Every structure is written in structure tokens, then in C-alpha cells.
Amino acid sequence: MTFLSDLQIVAGALDRQVADARAGAVPVLAQRPMSAIIEDLQLDRFARRGGLEGDALRRFMDAYLPTIINLHQPGYMGHQVAVPHPSAAIGALIDGLTNNPMPIYEMGPGAAAIESFVLDWMLKKIGWTPPEPGHRTGKGVSGGVLTHGGSLANLTALIAARSSVRPDAWRQGAAGDLALMAPGNNHYSIERAAGILGLGTDNIYRVPTDARGAIDPRSLPATLAHIRRDGKTPMAMVANACSTAVGIYDRLRPIGEFCREQGIWLHVDGAHGASALLSPVYRHLLDGVELASSLTWDAHKMMRTPSVCAALLVRDQRTIDTAFDQDASYLIHDRDQPGFDFLHRTVECTKSGMGLKFFLTLGALGEEGLARYVERQYGLAAQAYDYLKGLGWVETPVVPQANILCFRVAGSDARQLELRKRILAEGDFYITSTLFADQRYLRLVFMHPDTTLDDVKRLMDRVRHFNAECDVA
Ligand SMILES: Cc1ncc(COP(=O)(O)O)c(C=O)c1O
């Protein structure tokens, strides 16, 4: 069996699946027990005997595709996961077969060059100065690295922050007196990073927020004074752009100015919302981002790129070059070679050619196309908010700033979860839920480029229907 004929089988099946999903002809999700799926796919048989190719592969695809969550169905309004552009999927295929694990330049010169280009493109969008084309080093320039996800980018940012505050910490460990400043609604990867770094989650000082969960910049001096009173040193301040639960942007300019004055590393978690930098209409949401020390920006959220491709970007590239091990980092990239090794900047050793997946999207849509996508999705959330407000029977906790919209019906948290369960079971829509201000909300994230206000209206009809027959208080 040849690669090409197997590819035709798979490509044909995928093409039909995506077309069916886009037409709403298949459910967004039809969950079955895991054991039944393992059996249906005959995993045990293929693991023992092999032969998963040709007609067997065709049957496998026929059995596998009904088990997926169909992100290409416009009723998908769930998690912050990209509905991939087909070109990006082709990028994933190219990367899968060529498998250039390029943290070392010679193990993937093309992939490393694309990573380098993509990082510089992002740096320019922030307003930072990338290195000269073809170089990655130099004084006074910014830098970055692609990571397998925003969580890893956040961890890497905080490692760089720690090395910047305590250059000896890498070898000697930190003395246990470092503190992090963050709002209570940061992504959970920040707590994980604090745990992994040995900082301890108890050393995260919570910055007061307004009713929407956005940091109140006026409260920063008091939080800092608190840290100092406790005999600790601020390692970094984390701000959201935007928050995971409800998509609210922290006001980066006053936060950035405060951090600059106080010499505190500001890390902006823009995993979801940094893509607004592409749009002249929404760029203002990140006003002041250039004052930050680092920014996390996921391509696999709002830039139509399949999982995973995230970027950690730093204002001063020396901070990432010295994040892990100051001496070894110079040794690693001083080799005489025509390109740059990213190895010393990452937690990972082997990396996939993530930049390729993203670049094939960027190359297909162009930055204008990506900007229009962001604007469309953010605009849809604003329209949907107005519609929900007009209904009169749902409560909406915040005016959306991004493409995330939360609401709840009257009743208990359990009632919201019950409604979600019934919506998912019906199969036409996929929605999520979140806690916000200690209450459970239903949550829509508009990721699909074809989801319309009519889809939202159809969803709300179903919510109304299930709400009327729901017997949970
Ligand atoms: C604000 C924010 N930061 C970080 C992450 C984690 O990113 P990833 O899923 O790429 O690890 C998320 C994911 O939803 C997020 O919303």
C-alpha cells in the first residue's frame, strides 16, 4: 500500500466529514463510552497484528470519524480551540511526515527559519524590535520561541522572570521569598507554573479586580506594599489579555507603567486575546502591551491553527536566552552555522514544526484575512450579547470584549449544568460552562468562522425549551 493511496482514502474521508459538519449534517458531538470506541476501532487487533492500511484504513476512518468532536460544525461554540484552516492541516501533514524536530537548526533549517519569521512577525505586531532579518541575537532587540501550548509559554515566561530577578536561582534554587502578583481569574497554568517553579501557589498575591474580573490598577501599590511587608520580592505580575472565563482584557497601560516604575516583570497572558493585535478595530484592547516584559500568544486559538502552536515573546531577547542556564545558553548558540538553535529557550527538547502549521494559515489568509476573522468573531459576540439581553430571561454577567459570551438562566448552578448536558446530548450545539463570581454560567466561545447570529438564536430556542421542562431547581 502506498502513502499516496492511503492519503487519498484519508483525505476523501476528511473532506466529506468537514463538508457534512459545515452543513450541520452530523452532530457536533455524540459521546459514547470509551470502551465501546476502543472495541469498535479494533485497537487491540491492529496493535497485535498490524495491517492498518488500505481498506482496513478506510473502515477505520469510517469508525473513527463518528467519534470526533466536529469543530467544523457551526454549532461548535465551546472551548477556545481553533477551527483549523485547511491549509494549516496540510502544514500538520507536512510536518508529520518530514518530522523536523528543529530546536537545533540543522535538524530542520526550513522549520527553524519559519519559526524565526513567525516570531518576528508577532514581535512587530506588539510594537517590539525584532532582530535583523536572518539573525536572532543582538542587543536591544526582542525575541521569542514557539512552544507546545500557552501553558508552556506561561511557564517559560515565569522561568525567565525568575532568572531575571534571581540570576542564581537556576543553580542555587530560589530562597523562598519570591512572590507573584496576579488576578484571581488567571488561567490555571499560572498556578501550575508557580508550583513547578517551587514558588508555591501561596506566594501568588491576588490583585483586586473590578466586577468584570479586570485588574484594578489603582490597587497595585497596596498589593506590592503587602508583598514587601511580608518580606518578599515580587518576581512578576501577570495580566490577562483576555481572561479565560469571560474574555475580559486587563488595562495593560496603567499596569505596565506601574510595573516599569517598580521594576517588576509584567507577563501578559494573551494566549487567547493577543490576536486582537492584528485588528485596527480591536488592537486598543491591548493598549500598552509594549510595556510588558513578556507575552504569551497562541496561534492555535484565534489564528485558525490546529493544536498546538503557541509563542512566548519577550521584550528583551536576552531574558529568554538566559532563562534556563546562562552559561550553557551561549555555548549552544555560538556554533558556527547558518541558522539559530532555539533549544536553549525552551522547556521542550524535541519540538514539532509548529511554525509551519501556523504559517500555512497565515500564508493562505494573509494577516488581513486573520484580522477580519478576529473582527467577525468579536463582533458576533457583541451582537449575540444584545440579542441575549433582549430576551429578558437570561442574565449576562459582562459585556463581552472578545468572542466569549456567558449567560445563565434563573436557578441553581446545577440547573445551568443540566441545561448544558441536555444541549450536548441533542448534538446540534456544543457549549461550555464556567464559574464566574462564584456562580456557574453557560459559556459560548465563537470560534467557527461560519457561526451566525441565527445559530445563536436557534441555540437559545433550545435553551428555552430545555429550561421549560427542566426539573432541577
Ligand atoms: C488566558 C489563557 N492562558 C493560557 C491558556 C492555556 O493555553 P494552552 O491550552 O495552549 O496550554 C488558556 C487556554 O484556554 C487561556 O485561556
Short mmCIF file of C-alpha atoms and ligand atoms in Angstrom, two decimals:
data_model
loop_
_atom_site.label_atom_id
_atom_site.label_comp_id
_atom_site.label_asym_id
_atom_site.label_seq_id
_atom_site.Cartn_x
_atom_site.Cartn_y
_atom_site.Cartn_z
CA MET A 1 0.00 0.00 0.00
CA THR A 2 1.46 3.38 -0.94
CA PHE A 3 1.47 6.57 1.01
CA LEU A 4 -0.44 8.28 -1.74
CA SER A 5 -3.33 5.83 -1.88
CA ASP A 6 -3.70 5.83 1.90
CA LEU A 7 -3.60 9.59 1.82
CA GLN A 8 -6.38 9.63 -0.77
CA ILE A 9 -8.51 7.42 1.45
CA VAL A 10 -7.95 9.68 4.45
CA ALA A 11 -8.25 12.94 2.51
CA GLY A 12 -11.54 11.79 0.95
CA ALA A 13 -12.97 10.80 4.30
CA LEU A 14 -11.88 14.06 5.93
CA ASP A 15 -13.23 16.14 3.08
CA ARG A 16 -16.64 14.52 3.38
CA GLN A 17 -16.58 14.85 7.16
CA VAL A 18 -15.76 18.55 7.07
CA ALA A 19 -18.39 19.20 4.39
CA ASP A 20 -21.02 17.32 6.40
CA ALA A 21 -20.02 19.16 9.55
CA ARG A 22 -20.16 22.56 7.90
CA ALA A 23 -23.61 21.73 6.55
CA GLY A 24 -24.75 20.67 10.01
CA ALA A 25 -25.43 17.15 8.71
CA VAL A 26 -23.53 15.46 11.56
CA PRO A 27 -23.82 16.17 15.28
CA VAL A 28 -21.20 18.36 16.86
CA LEU A 29 -20.59 15.63 19.38
CA ALA A 30 -22.03 12.20 20.01
CA GLN A 31 -20.25 10.77 23.03
CA ARG A 32 -20.09 7.03 23.51
CA PRO A 33 -18.39 5.03 26.23
CA MET A 34 -14.63 4.81 25.78
CA SER A 35 -14.64 1.03 25.97
CA ALA A 36 -17.10 0.82 23.06
CA ILE A 37 -14.90 3.08 20.94
CA ILE A 38 -11.80 1.00 21.72
CA GLU A 39 -13.68 -2.06 20.65
CA ASP A 40 -15.22 -0.56 17.51
CA LEU A 41 -11.89 0.71 16.28
CA GLN A 42 -10.42 -2.75 16.84
CA LEU A 43 -7.43 -1.20 18.53
CA ASP A 44 -6.37 -4.40 20.17
CA ARG A 45 -6.46 -6.35 16.91
CA PHE A 46 -4.41 -3.80 14.98
CA ALA A 47 -1.95 -3.42 17.84
CA ARG A 48 -1.29 -7.15 17.78
CA ARG A 49 -1.38 -7.87 14.05
CA GLY A 50 -0.79 -4.58 12.26
CA GLY A 51 -2.26 -4.10 8.78
CA LEU A 52 -3.98 -0.78 9.34
CA GLU A 53 -3.80 0.40 5.74
CA GLY A 54 -5.79 0.30 2.51
CA ASP A 55 -9.34 -0.98 3.02
CA ALA A 56 -8.69 -1.51 6.72
CA LEU A 57 -7.73 2.14 7.00
CA ARG A 58 -10.89 3.11 5.14
CA ARG A 59 -13.00 1.15 7.63
CA PHE A 60 -11.00 2.58 10.48
CA MET A 61 -11.75 6.11 9.28
CA ASP A 62 -15.43 5.21 8.94
CA ALA A 63 -15.42 4.10 12.56
CA TYR A 64 -13.19 6.87 13.85
CA LEU A 65 -14.86 9.96 12.38
CA PRO A 66 -18.19 9.47 14.17
CA THR A 67 -16.26 9.59 17.47
CA ILE A 68 -14.79 13.05 16.98
CA ILE A 69 -15.99 16.40 18.19
CA ASN A 70 -16.79 18.23 14.96
CA LEU A 71 -15.17 21.62 15.33
CA HIS A 72 -16.18 22.32 11.73
CA GLN A 73 -19.87 22.26 12.70
CA PRO A 74 -21.09 25.88 13.14
CA GLY A 75 -22.91 24.72 16.30
CA TYR A 76 -19.50 24.31 17.92
CA MET A 77 -19.38 27.22 20.37
CA GLY A 78 -17.29 25.60 23.03
CA HIS A 79 -13.69 25.80 24.10
CA GLN A 80 -11.03 28.17 22.82
CA VAL A 81 -9.77 25.73 20.24
CA ALA A 82 -9.23 26.85 16.65
CA VAL A 83 -11.42 25.63 13.86
CA PRO A 84 -8.40 24.94 11.69
CA HIS A 85 -7.95 26.40 8.28
CA PRO A 86 -7.47 23.50 5.79
CA SER A 87 -4.07 24.89 4.78
CA ALA A 88 -2.91 24.60 8.39
CA ALA A 89 -3.97 20.95 8.38
CA ILE A 90 -1.80 20.46 5.30
CA GLY A 91 1.01 22.07 7.31
CA ALA A 92 0.42 19.48 10.04
CA LEU A 93 0.65 16.73 7.45
CA ILE A 94 3.89 18.07 6.00
CA ASP A 95 5.33 18.35 9.48
CA GLY A 96 4.10 14.89 10.39
CA LEU A 97 5.83 13.20 7.51
CA THR A 98 9.01 15.26 7.39
CA ASN A 99 9.26 15.40 11.20
CA ASN A 100 11.87 18.09 11.55
CA PRO A 101 12.31 18.48 15.30
CA MET A 102 14.01 21.81 14.88
CA PRO A 103 15.24 23.20 18.19
CA ILE A 104 18.65 22.51 16.63
CA TYR A 105 18.94 24.41 13.36
CA GLU A 106 20.50 21.57 11.41
CA MET A 107 17.55 19.32 12.38
CA GLY A 108 15.16 21.47 10.38
CA PRO A 109 16.57 24.60 8.78
CA GLY A 110 13.32 25.41 6.96
CA ALA A 111 11.17 24.87 10.04
CA ALA A 112 13.54 26.97 12.17
CA ALA A 113 13.53 29.73 9.55
CA ILE A 114 9.73 29.73 9.58
CA GLU A 115 9.69 29.81 13.41
CA SER A 116 12.09 32.72 13.30
CA PHE A 117 9.98 34.58 10.73
CA VAL A 118 6.72 33.96 12.56
CA LEU A 119 8.19 35.18 15.85
CA ASP A 120 9.47 38.36 14.22
CA TRP A 121 6.09 38.93 12.62
CA MET A 122 4.45 38.66 16.06
CA LEU A 123 7.07 40.90 17.68
CA LYS A 124 6.35 43.61 15.13
CA LYS A 125 2.62 43.34 15.85
CA ILE A 126 3.36 44.03 19.51
CA GLY A 127 5.50 47.02 18.60
CA TRP A 128 8.78 45.47 19.73
CA THR A 129 12.01 45.40 17.73
CA PRO A 130 12.84 42.02 16.22
CA PRO A 131 16.44 41.13 15.40
CA GLU A 132 17.85 41.89 11.95
CA PRO A 133 16.43 39.50 9.33
CA GLY A 134 18.33 36.23 9.37
CA HIS A 135 19.72 36.80 12.87
CA ARG A 136 18.28 36.03 16.28
CA THR A 137 20.76 37.76 18.50
CA GLY A 138 21.77 41.35 19.15
CA LYS A 139 21.44 43.95 21.83
CA GLY A 140 18.27 45.91 22.38
CA VAL A 141 16.10 43.54 20.42
CA SER A 142 13.16 41.41 21.38
CA GLY A 143 12.81 37.70 20.84
CA GLY A 144 10.78 34.62 21.45
CA VAL A 145 10.22 30.96 20.95
CA LEU A 146 7.36 28.74 19.84
CA THR A 147 6.14 26.33 22.50
CA HIS A 148 3.74 23.42 22.61
CA GLY A 149 0.94 25.46 24.09
CA GLY A 150 0.17 28.59 26.03
CA SER A 151 0.61 26.83 29.38
CA LEU A 152 4.20 26.06 28.49
CA ALA A 153 4.68 29.61 27.21
CA ASN A 154 3.41 30.94 30.55
CA LEU A 155 5.76 28.64 32.44
CA THR A 156 8.67 29.70 30.25
CA ALA A 157 7.84 33.37 30.83
CA LEU A 158 7.89 32.89 34.58
CA ILE A 159 11.17 30.97 34.41
CA ALA A 160 12.63 33.94 32.52
CA ALA A 161 11.18 36.33 35.10
CA ARG A 162 12.73 34.34 37.93
CA SER A 163 16.13 34.27 36.22
CA SER A 164 15.86 38.00 35.71
CA VAL A 165 15.07 38.72 39.39
CA ARG A 166 17.33 35.99 40.78
CA PRO A 167 20.04 35.13 38.26
CA ASP A 168 21.43 32.47 40.62
CA ALA A 169 18.13 30.71 41.12
CA TRP A 170 18.77 28.26 38.28
CA ARG A 171 21.75 26.76 40.08
CA GLN A 172 21.09 27.54 43.69
CA GLY A 173 17.31 27.49 43.85
CA ALA A 174 15.21 30.43 44.96
CA ALA A 175 15.28 31.42 48.61
CA GLY A 176 11.54 31.05 49.06
CA ASP A 177 10.88 34.76 49.29
CA LEU A 178 9.65 35.38 45.76
CA ALA A 179 6.07 36.41 45.10
CA LEU A 180 3.82 36.61 42.07
CA MET A 181 1.08 39.21 41.58
CA ALA A 182 -1.94 38.05 39.62
CA PRO A 183 -5.71 38.47 39.45
CA GLY A 184 -7.74 35.57 40.81
CA ASN A 185 -9.04 34.72 37.35
CA ASN A 186 -5.76 33.97 35.62
CA HIS A 187 -5.55 30.73 33.64
CA TYR A 188 -4.74 27.75 35.85
CA SER A 189 -1.41 27.31 34.11
CA ILE A 190 -0.13 30.26 36.18
CA GLU A 191 -0.70 28.32 39.42
CA ARG A 192 0.86 25.28 37.81
CA ALA A 193 3.89 27.34 36.87
CA ALA A 194 4.15 28.65 40.43
CA GLY A 195 4.01 25.08 41.69
CA ILE A 196 6.52 23.77 39.15
CA LEU A 197 8.92 26.64 39.84
CA GLY A 198 8.84 25.86 43.55
CA LEU A 199 7.46 29.34 44.16
CA GLY A 200 4.39 27.86 45.82
CA THR A 201 0.86 28.88 44.99
CA ASP A 202 0.53 30.51 48.42
CA ASN A 203 3.03 33.06 47.14
CA ILE A 204 0.63 34.31 44.49
CA TYR A 205 -0.72 37.61 45.80
CA ARG A 206 -4.15 38.28 44.41
CA VAL A 207 -4.61 41.70 42.87
CA PRO A 208 -8.08 43.19 43.41
CA THR A 209 -10.31 43.26 40.35
CA ASP A 210 -13.47 45.07 39.29
CA ALA A 211 -16.83 43.36 38.91
CA ARG A 212 -15.83 42.03 35.48
CA GLY A 213 -12.69 40.43 36.86
CA ALA A 214 -10.33 43.04 35.34
CA ILE A 215 -7.38 44.15 37.47
CA ASP A 216 -7.96 47.44 39.28
CA PRO A 217 -4.65 49.22 38.52
CA ARG A 218 -5.16 51.57 41.49
CA SER A 219 -4.86 48.61 43.82
CA LEU A 220 -1.38 47.63 42.66
CA PRO A 221 0.62 49.78 45.13
CA ALA A 222 -1.26 48.23 48.05
CA THR A 223 -0.62 44.68 46.80
CA LEU A 224 3.05 45.47 46.33
CA ALA A 225 3.27 47.01 49.81
CA HIS A 226 1.68 43.83 51.17
CA ILE A 227 4.32 41.69 49.46
CA ARG A 228 7.11 43.86 50.84
CA ARG A 229 5.60 43.86 54.33
CA ASP A 230 5.72 40.08 54.17
CA GLY A 231 9.45 40.35 53.43
CA LYS A 232 9.11 39.09 49.86
CA THR A 233 10.32 40.24 46.46
CA PRO A 234 7.90 40.49 43.53
CA MET A 235 9.04 38.13 40.80
CA ALA A 236 6.40 39.09 38.25
CA MET A 237 2.96 40.48 37.70
CA VAL A 238 0.57 38.54 35.45
CA ALA A 239 -2.20 40.26 33.49
CA ASN A 240 -4.88 38.76 31.26
CA ALA A 241 -5.44 39.65 27.63
CA CYS A 242 -8.04 38.30 27.85
CA SER A 243 -9.35 36.25 30.78
CA THR A 244 -10.26 32.66 30.04
CA ALA A 245 -13.70 32.53 31.62
CA VAL A 246 -15.37 35.67 30.28
CA GLY A 247 -12.81 37.18 27.88
CA ILE A 248 -12.11 40.48 29.67
CA TYR A 249 -8.89 42.39 28.98
CA ASP A 250 -6.86 43.89 31.80
CA ARG A 251 -5.86 47.54 31.27
CA LEU A 252 -2.30 46.98 30.23
CA ARG A 253 -1.09 50.58 30.02
CA PRO A 254 -1.52 51.61 33.67
CA ILE A 255 -0.43 48.13 34.78
CA GLY A 256 2.62 48.30 32.52
CA GLU A 257 3.52 51.79 33.71
CA PHE A 258 3.32 50.70 37.32
CA CYS A 259 5.48 47.64 36.65
CA ARG A 260 8.06 49.74 34.79
CA GLU A 261 8.26 52.25 37.65
CA GLN A 262 8.68 49.48 40.17
CA GLY A 263 11.00 47.34 38.07
CA ILE A 264 8.55 44.42 38.06
CA TRP A 265 8.39 41.90 35.23
CA LEU A 266 4.97 42.14 33.60
CA HIS A 267 3.81 38.99 31.87
CA VAL A 268 0.74 39.38 29.69
CA ASP A 269 -1.17 36.17 29.12
CA GLY A 270 -2.57 36.83 25.67
CA ALA A 271 -2.97 33.15 24.81
CA HIS A 272 -6.48 33.81 23.55
CA GLY A 273 -6.73 37.54 23.06
CA ALA A 274 -3.37 38.70 21.68
CA SER A 275 -4.70 38.06 18.18
CA ALA A 276 -6.69 41.29 18.58
CA LEU A 277 -3.35 42.98 17.87
CA LEU A 278 -3.97 42.15 14.22
CA SER A 279 -7.11 44.25 14.01
CA PRO A 280 -7.16 48.04 13.84
CA VAL A 281 -10.64 47.82 15.36
CA TYR A 282 -9.69 45.77 18.44
CA ARG A 283 -5.99 46.50 18.89
CA HIS A 284 -6.84 49.12 21.52
CA LEU A 285 -7.81 46.28 23.88
CA LEU A 286 -4.09 45.61 24.24
CA ASP A 287 -3.07 49.25 24.51
CA GLY A 288 0.19 49.37 26.47
CA VAL A 289 1.20 45.76 25.73
CA GLU A 290 4.58 47.02 24.53
CA LEU A 291 5.35 47.94 28.16
CA ALA A 292 5.27 44.27 29.15
CA SER A 293 8.34 42.10 29.59
CA SER A 294 6.70 39.05 28.02
CA LEU A 295 3.58 37.97 26.17
CA THR A 296 2.02 34.57 25.54
CA TRP A 297 0.20 34.36 22.21
CA ASP A 298 -1.41 31.14 20.95
CA ALA A 299 -1.84 30.62 17.23
CA HIS A 300 -3.99 27.57 17.97
CA LYS A 301 -6.72 29.68 19.49
CA MET A 302 -7.66 32.71 17.40
CA MET A 303 -5.46 32.16 14.37
CA ARG A 304 -7.12 29.13 12.76
CA THR A 305 -4.15 26.86 13.51
CA PRO A 306 -4.53 23.25 14.71
CA SER A 307 -3.21 22.35 18.14
CA VAL A 308 -0.61 23.18 19.09
CA CYS A 309 1.33 26.31 18.25
CA ALA A 310 1.95 28.98 20.85
CA ALA A 311 4.51 31.72 21.19
CA LEU A 312 6.33 33.22 24.11
CA LEU A 313 7.57 36.65 23.16
CA VAL A 314 9.92 38.76 25.29
CA ARG A 315 10.74 42.46 25.02
CA ASP A 316 14.43 41.81 25.68
CA GLN A 317 15.58 38.64 23.99
CA ARG A 318 18.49 38.27 26.41
CA THR A 319 15.97 37.41 29.13
CA ILE A 320 14.92 34.27 27.29
CA ASP A 321 18.47 33.44 26.27
CA THR A 322 19.48 33.39 29.93
CA ALA A 323 16.26 31.93 31.33
CA PHE A 324 17.35 28.33 31.68
CA ASP A 325 21.09 28.26 32.10
CA GLN A 326 23.10 31.38 31.45
CA ASP A 327 26.41 29.79 30.55
CA ALA A 328 25.14 26.87 28.52
CA SER A 329 22.85 29.11 26.52
CA TYR A 330 25.81 30.92 24.97
CA LEU A 331 27.61 27.68 24.28
CA ILE A 332 24.62 26.32 22.49
CA HIS A 333 24.11 29.09 20.01
CA ASP A 334 27.69 30.18 19.42
CA ARG A 335 28.19 27.30 17.00
CA ASP A 336 29.32 28.25 13.52
CA GLN A 337 26.23 27.58 11.44
CA PRO A 338 23.96 29.39 9.03
CA GLY A 339 20.98 29.50 11.41
CA PHE A 340 19.83 29.66 15.01
CA ASP A 341 19.21 26.96 17.63
CA PHE A 342 16.08 27.56 19.70
CA LEU A 343 16.94 24.75 22.10
CA HIS A 344 18.22 26.90 24.95
CA ARG A 345 14.95 28.88 25.03
CA THR A 346 12.56 26.01 25.57
CA VAL A 347 11.39 23.54 28.16
CA GLU A 348 11.00 21.07 25.29
CA CYS A 349 13.86 19.27 23.62
CA THR A 350 12.14 17.73 20.59
CA LYS A 351 9.67 20.16 19.06
CA SER A 352 7.26 19.81 16.17
CA GLY A 353 7.47 22.25 13.30
CA MET A 354 4.68 24.32 14.80
CA GLY A 355 5.50 27.42 12.82
CA LEU A 356 4.73 25.60 9.59
CA LYS A 357 1.15 24.87 10.63
CA PHE A 358 0.61 28.46 11.58
CA PHE A 359 2.43 29.83 8.59
CA LEU A 360 0.30 27.87 6.15
CA THR A 361 -2.74 29.58 7.69
CA LEU A 362 -1.10 32.98 7.61
CA GLY A 363 0.11 32.37 4.08
CA ALA A 364 -3.37 31.34 2.94
CA LEU A 365 -5.42 34.05 4.65
CA GLY A 366 -2.81 36.78 4.92
CA GLU A 367 -2.74 38.98 8.01
CA GLU A 368 -5.71 40.91 6.68
CA GLY A 369 -7.71 37.70 6.49
CA LEU A 370 -6.81 36.81 10.06
CA ALA A 371 -7.71 40.30 11.22
CA ARG A 372 -11.13 40.05 9.53
CA TYR A 373 -11.67 36.69 11.23
CA VAL A 374 -10.94 38.17 14.68
CA GLU A 375 -13.21 41.12 13.97
CA ARG A 376 -16.02 38.87 12.76
CA GLN A 377 -15.88 36.65 15.85
CA TYR A 378 -15.61 39.53 18.33
CA GLY A 379 -18.41 41.32 16.50
CA LEU A 380 -20.63 38.23 16.66
CA ALA A 381 -20.20 38.08 20.45
CA ALA A 382 -21.34 41.71 20.70
CA GLN A 383 -24.42 41.01 18.54
CA ALA A 384 -25.22 37.85 20.47
CA TYR A 385 -24.92 39.79 23.74
CA ASP A 386 -27.50 42.33 22.54
CA TYR A 387 -29.78 39.51 21.48
CA LEU A 388 -29.49 37.71 24.82
CA LYS A 389 -30.11 40.94 26.73
CA GLY A 390 -33.27 41.44 24.71
CA LEU A 391 -34.61 38.01 25.63
CA GLY A 392 -35.28 39.08 29.18
CA TRP A 393 -34.93 35.61 30.73
CA VAL A 394 -31.16 35.22 30.82
CA GLU A 395 -28.57 37.03 32.87
CA THR A 396 -25.31 38.12 31.20
CA PRO A 397 -22.56 38.98 33.69
CA VAL A 398 -20.31 41.13 31.49
CA VAL A 399 -20.40 42.98 28.20
CA PRO A 400 -18.10 40.86 26.02
CA GLN A 401 -14.83 42.35 24.84
CA ALA A 402 -13.71 39.29 22.89
CA ASN A 403 -15.59 36.35 21.32
CA ILE A 404 -16.58 34.84 24.68
CA LEU A 405 -20.12 35.29 25.98
CA CYS A 406 -21.53 33.97 29.26
CA PHE A 407 -25.09 33.75 30.46
CA ARG A 408 -27.27 31.92 32.96
CA VAL A 409 -30.95 31.28 33.47
CA ALA A 410 -32.69 31.80 36.81
CA GLY A 411 -31.99 28.91 39.15
CA SER A 412 -29.17 26.98 40.72
CA ASP A 413 -25.73 26.18 39.35
CA ALA A 414 -26.95 22.60 38.95
CA ARG A 415 -29.69 23.85 36.66
CA GLN A 416 -27.16 25.52 34.33
CA LEU A 417 -25.18 22.27 34.17
CA GLU A 418 -28.31 20.29 33.50
CA LEU A 419 -29.18 22.57 30.58
CA ARG A 420 -25.68 22.15 29.17
CA LYS A 421 -26.00 18.39 29.48
CA ARG A 422 -29.25 18.38 27.53
CA ILE A 423 -27.91 20.71 24.84
CA LEU A 424 -24.87 18.48 24.35
CA ALA A 425 -26.94 15.31 24.31
CA GLU A 426 -29.08 16.68 21.48
CA GLY A 427 -25.93 17.08 19.37
CA ASP A 428 -26.66 20.30 17.47
CA PHE A 429 -24.57 22.57 19.68
CA TYR A 430 -21.51 22.35 21.86
CA ILE A 431 -21.22 24.91 24.64
CA THR A 432 -19.12 25.10 27.78
CA SER A 433 -19.66 26.41 31.29
CA THR A 434 -17.60 28.41 33.73
CA LEU A 435 -17.61 29.72 37.24
CA PHE A 436 -17.67 33.49 37.40
CA ALA A 437 -18.10 35.48 40.63
CA ASP A 438 -18.87 32.18 42.39
CA GLN A 439 -21.75 31.33 40.09
CA ARG A 440 -21.99 28.80 37.29
CA TYR A 441 -22.58 30.30 33.82
CA LEU A 442 -23.10 28.78 30.42
CA ARG A 443 -20.36 29.92 28.07
CA LEU A 444 -20.21 30.45 24.33
CA VAL A 445 -16.91 30.90 22.54
CA PHE A 446 -17.38 31.86 18.92
CA MET A 447 -14.55 30.09 17.13
CA HIS A 448 -16.24 28.89 13.95
CA PRO A 449 -15.93 31.35 11.07
CA ASP A 450 -19.41 30.43 9.81
CA THR A 451 -21.37 30.58 13.07
CA THR A 452 -24.04 33.28 12.73
CA LEU A 453 -26.46 35.12 14.96
CA ASP A 454 -29.16 32.79 13.61
CA ASP A 455 -27.23 29.85 15.06
CA VAL A 456 -27.19 31.67 18.40
CA LYS A 457 -30.94 32.23 18.13
CA ARG A 458 -31.50 28.53 17.39
CA LEU A 459 -29.35 27.63 20.37
CA MET A 460 -31.29 29.94 22.66
CA ASP A 461 -34.56 28.39 21.46
CA ARG A 462 -33.23 25.04 22.63
CA VAL A 463 -32.09 26.53 25.94
CA ARG A 464 -35.57 27.98 26.42
CA HIS A 465 -37.16 24.62 25.54
CA PHE A 466 -34.97 22.65 27.98
CA ASN A 467 -35.34 25.32 30.64
CA ALA A 468 -39.12 24.99 30.48
CA GLU A 469 -39.03 21.22 31.01
CA CYS A 470 -36.08 21.12 33.44
CA ASP A 471 -36.96 19.84 36.89
CA VAL A 472 -33.67 20.82 38.57
CA ALA A 473 -34.26 23.82 40.86
C1 LIG B 1 -5.65 33.04 29.04
C2 LIG B 1 -5.15 31.65 28.77
N1 LIG B 1 -3.88 31.34 29.04
C3 LIG B 1 -3.37 30.11 28.81
C4 LIG B 1 -4.16 29.12 28.31
C5 LIG B 1 -3.57 27.75 28.10
O1 LIG B 1 -3.17 27.61 26.79
P1 LIG B 1 -2.92 26.15 26.17
O2 LIG B 1 -4.22 25.48 26.17
O3 LIG B 1 -2.40 26.47 24.81
O4 LIG B 1 -1.91 25.48 27.03
C6 LIG B 1 -5.50 29.38 28.02
C7 LIG B 1 -6.37 28.31 27.50
O5 LIG B 1 -7.55 28.40 27.43
C8 LIG B 1 -6.00 30.68 28.25
O6 LIG B 1 -7.27 30.99 28.01
#
